[in-house]
């Protein structure tokens, strides 16, 4: 099309503007999301029934670390070659994920058949395909869309952020989100290390619904910093290597930035939940924020990578310590990621 005069050009531009106005007004509104329920699972085997650490290795009380590995395997091999771990597993990311999902469904009074979508994640896959979400779907007996979306420590936030960005017509009534990891299968036990007192195996899950329930997802944001990868690596079939100094140097400052960015959304009496920082780093964050209502699940559950925030929420709900009108969940860890989730009670 060729416009031969200034008048024709002006008329054409007005037409374009009218189309833009129409597009703006017909855009579908974002549907409200609610956290219907959560669940978590851990292996039965306690790691420190099989190993011990010297007082010079750990400066904080050791959490109840769970492992999917058999005591015999740990004793005989010290997990020298994680590629050989398969026959020694008492639980897998899939079995733990399915167990956590069933608990979330039970607490949410929903059947697996009510699900329309599964979003999953694992940093410790036993195989690369099919995805962990597809494997869990099979365990639940449902054949629905299932995708893995990874953010490591901030899986929970990334999954919610993803769903919040979708159009109303794209969201099913019920979505299962889950994060399942067995980090002890990637730890070298030939020498004592602080990682052995920090990382625990487990899975967390949540049912997210478009049907109104007690907790509304006000916002969720996840951020990753891949350029810092040298501080935290997990070989696909090799050992985990972590410099825990990254908590104080990166995670705490970046979490403070994230809290400040969302300060206008956070109420003065909000309850903060954190589940992945070691006690010293948690205290540093707590003091910097200067807010009194905090819960940390690390001393009880250890760091289960992206599963920890799910587990912390369920853990404190069962202890009836979740009476706040607003809950702020802070996430950090594997994948060089941080995140924030703000939940608000509906009146």
Coordinates of C-alpha atoms in Angstrom, one line a residue:
X1 CA 0.0 0.0 0.0
X2 CA 1.3 3.5 -0.9
X3 CA 0.1 6.6 0.8
X4 CA 0.2 9.5 -1.6
X5 CA -0.7 12.5 0.7
X6 CA -0.3 13.8 4.2
X7 CA -4.0 13.4 4.7
X8 CA -4.0 9.8 3.7
X9 CA -1.0 9.2 6.1
X10 CA -2.9 10.9 8.9
X11 CA -6.0 8.8 8.3
X12 CA -4.0 5.6 8.1
X13 CA -2.3 6.4 11.5
X14 CA -5.7 7.0 13.1
X15 CA -6.9 3.6 11.9
X16 CA -3.8 2.0 13.4
X17 CA -4.4 3.7 16.7
X18 CA -8.0 2.5 16.8
X19 CA -6.8 -1.1 16.2
X20 CA -4.2 -0.7 19.1
X21 CA -7.0 0.6 21.4
X22 CA -9.1 -2.4 20.5
X23 CA -6.2 -4.8 21.1
X24 CA -5.5 -3.3 24.5
X25 CA -9.1 -3.6 25.7
X26 CA -9.7 -7.2 24.4
X27 CA -6.6 -8.6 26.1
X28 CA -7.6 -11.2 28.5
X29 CA -7.2 -10.4 32.2
X30 CA -4.8 -12.5 34.3
X31 CA -6.8 -15.1 36.2
X32 CA -6.4 -15.1 40.0
X33 CA -4.4 -18.1 41.4
X34 CA -4.8 -19.7 44.7
X35 CA -2.6 -22.1 46.6
X36 CA -5.0 -24.9 47.4
X37 CA -2.6 -27.2 49.3
X38 CA 1.0 -28.3 49.7
X39 CA 2.8 -31.6 50.5
X40 CA 6.3 -33.0 50.9
X41 CA 8.1 -36.3 51.3
X42 CA 11.5 -37.4 52.5
X43 CA 13.3 -40.8 52.5
X44 CA 13.1 -42.8 55.7
X45 CA 16.9 -43.2 56.1
X46 CA 18.7 -40.7 58.3
X47 CA 22.1 -39.9 56.9
X48 CA 23.8 -39.5 60.3
X49 CA 22.9 -43.0 61.3
X50 CA 25.5 -44.0 58.8
X51 CA 28.2 -41.3 59.0
X52 CA 29.5 -38.7 61.4
X53 CA 31.1 -35.3 61.2
X54 CA 33.8 -33.8 63.4
X55 CA 33.0 -30.6 65.4
X56 CA 35.5 -28.7 63.3
X57 CA 33.5 -29.3 60.1
X58 CA 30.1 -27.8 61.1
X59 CA 29.5 -24.7 63.3
X60 CA 25.7 -25.2 63.6
X61 CA 23.3 -27.9 64.8
X62 CA 23.1 -30.6 62.1
X63 CA 19.5 -30.9 60.7
X64 CA 17.7 -34.2 60.3
X65 CA 19.3 -35.0 57.0
X66 CA 17.6 -37.8 55.0
X67 CA 19.2 -39.8 52.2
X68 CA 17.9 -42.0 49.4
X69 CA 21.1 -44.1 49.6
X70 CA 21.4 -47.4 51.4
X71 CA 23.8 -47.4 54.4
X72 CA 25.7 -50.3 52.8
X73 CA 26.4 -48.3 49.7
X74 CA 27.6 -45.3 51.7
X75 CA 29.8 -47.5 53.9
X76 CA 31.3 -49.5 51.0
X77 CA 31.8 -46.8 48.3
X78 CA 31.5 -43.4 50.0
X79 CA 29.7 -42.5 46.7
X80 CA 33.0 -42.2 44.9
X81 CA 31.3 -42.5 41.6
X82 CA 27.7 -41.1 41.5
X83 CA 27.2 -42.7 38.1
X84 CA 27.0 -46.1 39.9
X85 CA 24.3 -45.0 42.4
X86 CA 21.2 -46.4 40.8
X87 CA 21.2 -49.9 42.4
X88 CA 21.7 -48.3 45.8
X89 CA 18.7 -46.0 45.8
X90 CA 15.8 -46.6 48.2
X91 CA 13.9 -43.7 46.7
X92 CA 14.1 -41.6 43.5
X93 CA 13.1 -38.1 42.5
X94 CA 10.1 -39.7 40.9
X95 CA 8.9 -41.7 43.9
X96 CA 9.5 -38.8 46.3
X97 CA 7.7 -36.4 43.9
X98 CA 4.7 -38.7 43.5
X99 CA 4.5 -39.1 47.3
X100 CA 4.6 -35.3 47.8
X101 CA 2.0 -34.9 45.1
X102 CA -0.3 -37.4 46.7
X103 CA 0.0 -35.6 50.0
X104 CA -0.8 -32.2 48.4
X105 CA -3.8 -33.7 46.6
X106 CA -5.1 -35.3 49.8
X107 CA -4.8 -32.0 51.8
X108 CA -6.5 -30.2 48.9
X109 CA -9.3 -32.7 48.7
X110 CA -8.6 -33.4 45.0
X111 CA -8.2 -36.4 42.9
X112 CA -5.3 -36.8 40.4
X113 CA -7.9 -36.8 37.6
X114 CA -8.8 -33.2 38.5
X115 CA -5.4 -32.0 37.4
X116 CA -5.0 -30.4 34.0
X117 CA -1.2 -29.7 34.0
X118 CA 2.0 -30.6 35.8
X119 CA 5.0 -28.4 36.2
X120 CA 8.1 -30.2 37.6
X121 CA 11.8 -29.8 38.3
X122 CA 14.8 -31.7 39.5
X123 CA 18.5 -30.9 39.7
X124 CA 19.4 -34.6 40.2
X125 CA 17.9 -36.5 37.4
X126 CA 18.5 -40.2 37.1
X127 CA 17.7 -40.0 33.4
X128 CA 17.2 -37.0 31.1
X129 CA 14.0 -38.2 29.4
X130 CA 11.2 -38.4 30.0
X131 CA 11.0 -35.3 32.2
X132 CA 10.4 -35.6 35.9
X133 CA 6.9 -34.1 35.6
X134 CA 6.0 -36.7 33.0
X135 CA 7.3 -39.5 35.3
X136 CA 5.3 -38.3 38.2
X137 CA 2.2 -38.0 36.0
X138 CA 2.6 -41.6 35.1
X139 CA 2.9 -42.6 38.8
X140 CA -0.3 -40.7 39.5
X141 CA -2.1 -42.4 36.6
X142 CA -2.9 -39.2 34.7
X143 CA -2.1 -38.5 31.1
X144 CA -2.0 -34.7 30.9
X145 CA 0.4 -32.0 29.7
X146 CA 3.6 -32.1 31.9
X147 CA 6.7 -30.0 31.6
X148 CA 9.9 -29.4 33.6
X149 CA 10.7 -25.8 34.3
X150 CA 14.0 -25.4 36.2
X151 CA 15.2 -22.7 38.6
X152 CA 17.0 -24.9 41.2
X153 CA 16.3 -23.4 44.6
X154 CA 13.6 -21.1 43.3
X155 CA 11.4 -23.7 41.4
X156 CA 8.3 -22.9 43.5
X157 CA 8.5 -19.2 42.6
X158 CA 9.3 -19.8 38.9
X159 CA 6.4 -22.2 38.5
X160 CA 3.9 -19.7 40.1
X161 CA 5.4 -16.8 38.1
X162 CA 5.0 -18.8 34.9
X163 CA 1.3 -19.6 35.7
X164 CA 0.6 -16.0 36.7
X165 CA 1.8 -14.8 33.3
X166 CA -0.6 -17.0 31.3
X167 CA -3.9 -16.0 29.9
X168 CA -7.1 -17.0 31.5
X169 CA -8.0 -19.4 28.7
X170 CA -4.6 -21.2 29.0
X171 CA -4.9 -22.2 32.7
X172 CA -6.6 -25.4 33.9
X173 CA -8.6 -25.4 37.0
X174 CA -6.0 -27.4 38.9
X175 CA -2.2 -27.5 38.3
X176 CA 0.3 -29.6 40.2
X177 CA 3.7 -28.1 40.6
X178 CA 6.6 -30.0 42.2
X179 CA 10.3 -30.0 42.9
X180 CA 12.1 -33.2 43.7
X181 CA 15.8 -33.7 44.4
X182 CA 18.3 -36.3 45.9
X183 CA 21.4 -34.2 46.5
X184 CA 23.1 -36.8 48.7
X185 CA 23.4 -38.9 45.6
X186 CA 25.8 -36.2 44.3
X187 CA 27.9 -35.7 47.4
X188 CA 31.4 -37.2 47.8
X189 CA 31.6 -38.9 51.2
X190 CA 35.2 -39.9 51.0
X191 CA 36.1 -36.9 53.1
X192 CA 34.1 -34.9 55.7
X193 CA 32.5 -31.8 54.3
X194 CA 29.9 -29.2 55.3
X195 CA 27.7 -30.2 52.4
X196 CA 27.0 -33.4 54.2
X197 CA 25.4 -31.4 57.0
X198 CA 23.4 -29.1 54.7
X199 CA 21.8 -31.0 51.8
X200 CA 18.9 -33.4 52.3
X201 CA 16.9 -35.5 49.9
X202 CA 13.2 -34.8 49.4
X203 CA 10.4 -33.5 47.3
X204 CA 7.8 -30.8 47.6
X205 CA 4.5 -30.2 45.7
X206 CA 1.6 -27.9 45.6
X207 CA -1.9 -27.8 44.0
X208 CA -2.5 -24.4 42.4
X209 CA -6.1 -23.6 41.5
X210 CA -8.2 -21.0 39.8
X211 CA -10.9 -21.9 42.3
X212 CA -10.9 -19.5 45.3
X213 CA -9.4 -20.8 48.5
X214 CA -7.7 -19.5 51.6
X215 CA -4.4 -18.4 50.2
X216 CA -4.2 -16.2 47.1
X217 CA -0.9 -15.8 45.2
X218 CA -0.3 -12.1 45.2
X219 CA 2.9 -12.3 43.3
X220 CA 5.8 -14.6 42.6
X221 CA 9.2 -13.8 41.1
X222 CA 12.3 -15.9 40.4
X223 CA 15.7 -14.7 39.2
X224 CA 18.8 -16.7 38.2
X225 CA 22.4 -15.7 38.0
X226 CA 24.1 -18.2 35.6
X227 CA 27.3 -16.1 35.4
X228 CA 28.0 -17.2 39.0
X229 CA 27.9 -20.9 38.0
X230 CA 31.4 -21.6 39.2
X231 CA 30.1 -21.2 42.8
X232 CA 27.6 -24.0 42.6
X233 CA 27.8 -26.9 40.1
X234 CA 26.1 -30.3 39.8
X235 CA 27.6 -32.6 37.3
X236 CA 24.8 -34.5 35.6
X237 CA 26.2 -37.8 36.7
X238 CA 29.0 -36.5 38.9
X239 CA 29.6 -34.7 42.2
X240 CA 28.0 -31.6 43.7
X241 CA 30.5 -28.7 44.2
X242 CA 29.3 -25.8 46.3
X243 CA 31.0 -22.7 47.9
X244 CA 28.6 -21.9 50.7
X245 CA 30.1 -18.4 50.9
X246 CA 27.8 -17.6 48.1
X247 CA 25.0 -17.4 50.6
X248 CA 26.5 -14.3 52.3
X249 CA 28.1 -12.8 49.2
X250 CA 25.2 -13.2 46.7
X251 CA 22.0 -14.8 48.1
X252 CA 21.4 -12.5 51.1
X253 CA 22.2 -9.2 49.3
X254 CA 20.0 -10.2 46.3
X255 CA 17.2 -11.4 48.5
X256 CA 17.3 -8.0 50.2
X257 CA 17.0 -6.3 46.8
X258 CA 14.1 -8.5 46.0
X259 CA 12.3 -7.7 49.2
X260 CA 12.9 -3.9 48.6
X261 CA 11.6 -4.2 45.1
X262 CA 8.3 -5.7 46.4
X263 CA 8.2 -3.6 49.6
X264 CA 4.9 -1.9 48.6
X265 CA 3.2 -5.3 48.4
X266 CA 4.4 -6.6 51.8
X267 CA 2.4 -5.8 54.9
X268 CA 4.0 -4.7 58.2
X269 CA 2.8 -7.9 60.0
X270 CA 3.7 -10.3 57.2
X271 CA 5.2 -13.7 58.2
X272 CA 8.5 -14.5 56.5
X273 CA 9.4 -18.1 55.7
X274 CA 12.9 -19.1 54.7
X275 CA 14.1 -22.7 54.3
X276 CA 17.4 -22.9 52.5
X277 CA 20.0 -20.7 54.1
X278 CA 22.4 -22.0 56.8
X279 CA 21.7 -20.5 60.3
X280 CA 24.4 -17.8 60.0
X281 CA 23.2 -16.5 56.7
X282 CA 19.6 -16.7 57.8
X283 CA 20.4 -14.6 60.9
X284 CA 22.2 -12.1 58.6
X285 CA 19.1 -11.8 56.4
X286 CA 16.7 -11.6 59.3
X287 CA 18.7 -8.8 61.0
X288 CA 19.0 -6.8 57.7
X289 CA 15.3 -6.9 57.0
X290 CA 14.5 -6.1 60.6
X291 CA 11.1 -7.9 60.7
X292 CA 10.2 -10.0 63.8
X293 CA 7.9 -12.7 62.4
X294 CA 10.1 -15.3 60.8
X295 CA 10.1 -19.1 60.4
X296 CA 13.1 -21.2 59.1
X297 CA 12.7 -24.9 58.5
X298 CA 16.4 -25.5 57.9
X299 CA 17.2 -26.7 61.4
X300 CA 14.6 -29.4 61.1
X301 CA 14.6 -30.4 57.4
X302 CA 17.9 -29.3 56.0
X303 CA 18.2 -27.9 52.4
X304 CA 16.3 -29.9 49.9
X305 CA 17.1 -27.6 47.0
X306 CA 13.9 -26.4 45.3
X307 CA 11.7 -28.8 47.4
X308 CA 12.5 -26.9 50.7
X309 CA 10.0 -24.0 50.3
X310 CA 7.1 -26.4 49.6
X311 CA 8.1 -28.5 52.6
X312 CA 8.5 -25.5 54.9
X313 CA 5.0 -24.2 54.1
X314 CA 3.4 -27.7 54.7
X315 CA 5.6 -28.2 57.8
X316 CA 4.5 -25.0 59.5
X317 CA 0.9 -25.5 58.5
X318 CA 0.8 -28.8 60.3
X319 CA 2.3 -27.2 63.4
X320 CA -0.4 -24.5 63.2
X321 CA 2.1 -21.7 63.0
X322 CA 0.7 -20.1 59.9
X323 CA -1.9 -17.6 61.3
X324 CA -0.6 -14.5 59.5
X325 CA -2.7 -12.7 57.0
X326 CA 0.2 -12.5 54.6
X327 CA 3.0 -15.0 54.1
X328 CA 6.3 -14.0 52.3
X329 CA 8.4 -17.0 51.1
X330 CA 12.0 -16.4 50.3
X331 CA 13.9 -18.8 48.1
X332 CA 17.6 -19.3 47.1
X333 CA 20.1 -21.9 46.2
X334 CA 20.8 -24.4 43.5
X335 CA 20.7 -23.0 40.0
X336 CA 22.2 -19.8 41.4
X337 CA 18.6 -18.6 41.9
X338 CA 16.6 -16.5 44.3
X339 CA 12.9 -15.9 44.5
X340 CA 10.0 -14.4 46.4
X341 CA 6.4 -15.5 46.8
X342 CA 3.7 -13.4 48.5
X343 CA 0.6 -15.2 49.6
X344 CA -2.4 -13.4 51.1
X345 CA -5.4 -14.7 53.0
X346 CA -8.8 -14.2 51.4
X347 CA -11.4 -12.8 53.7

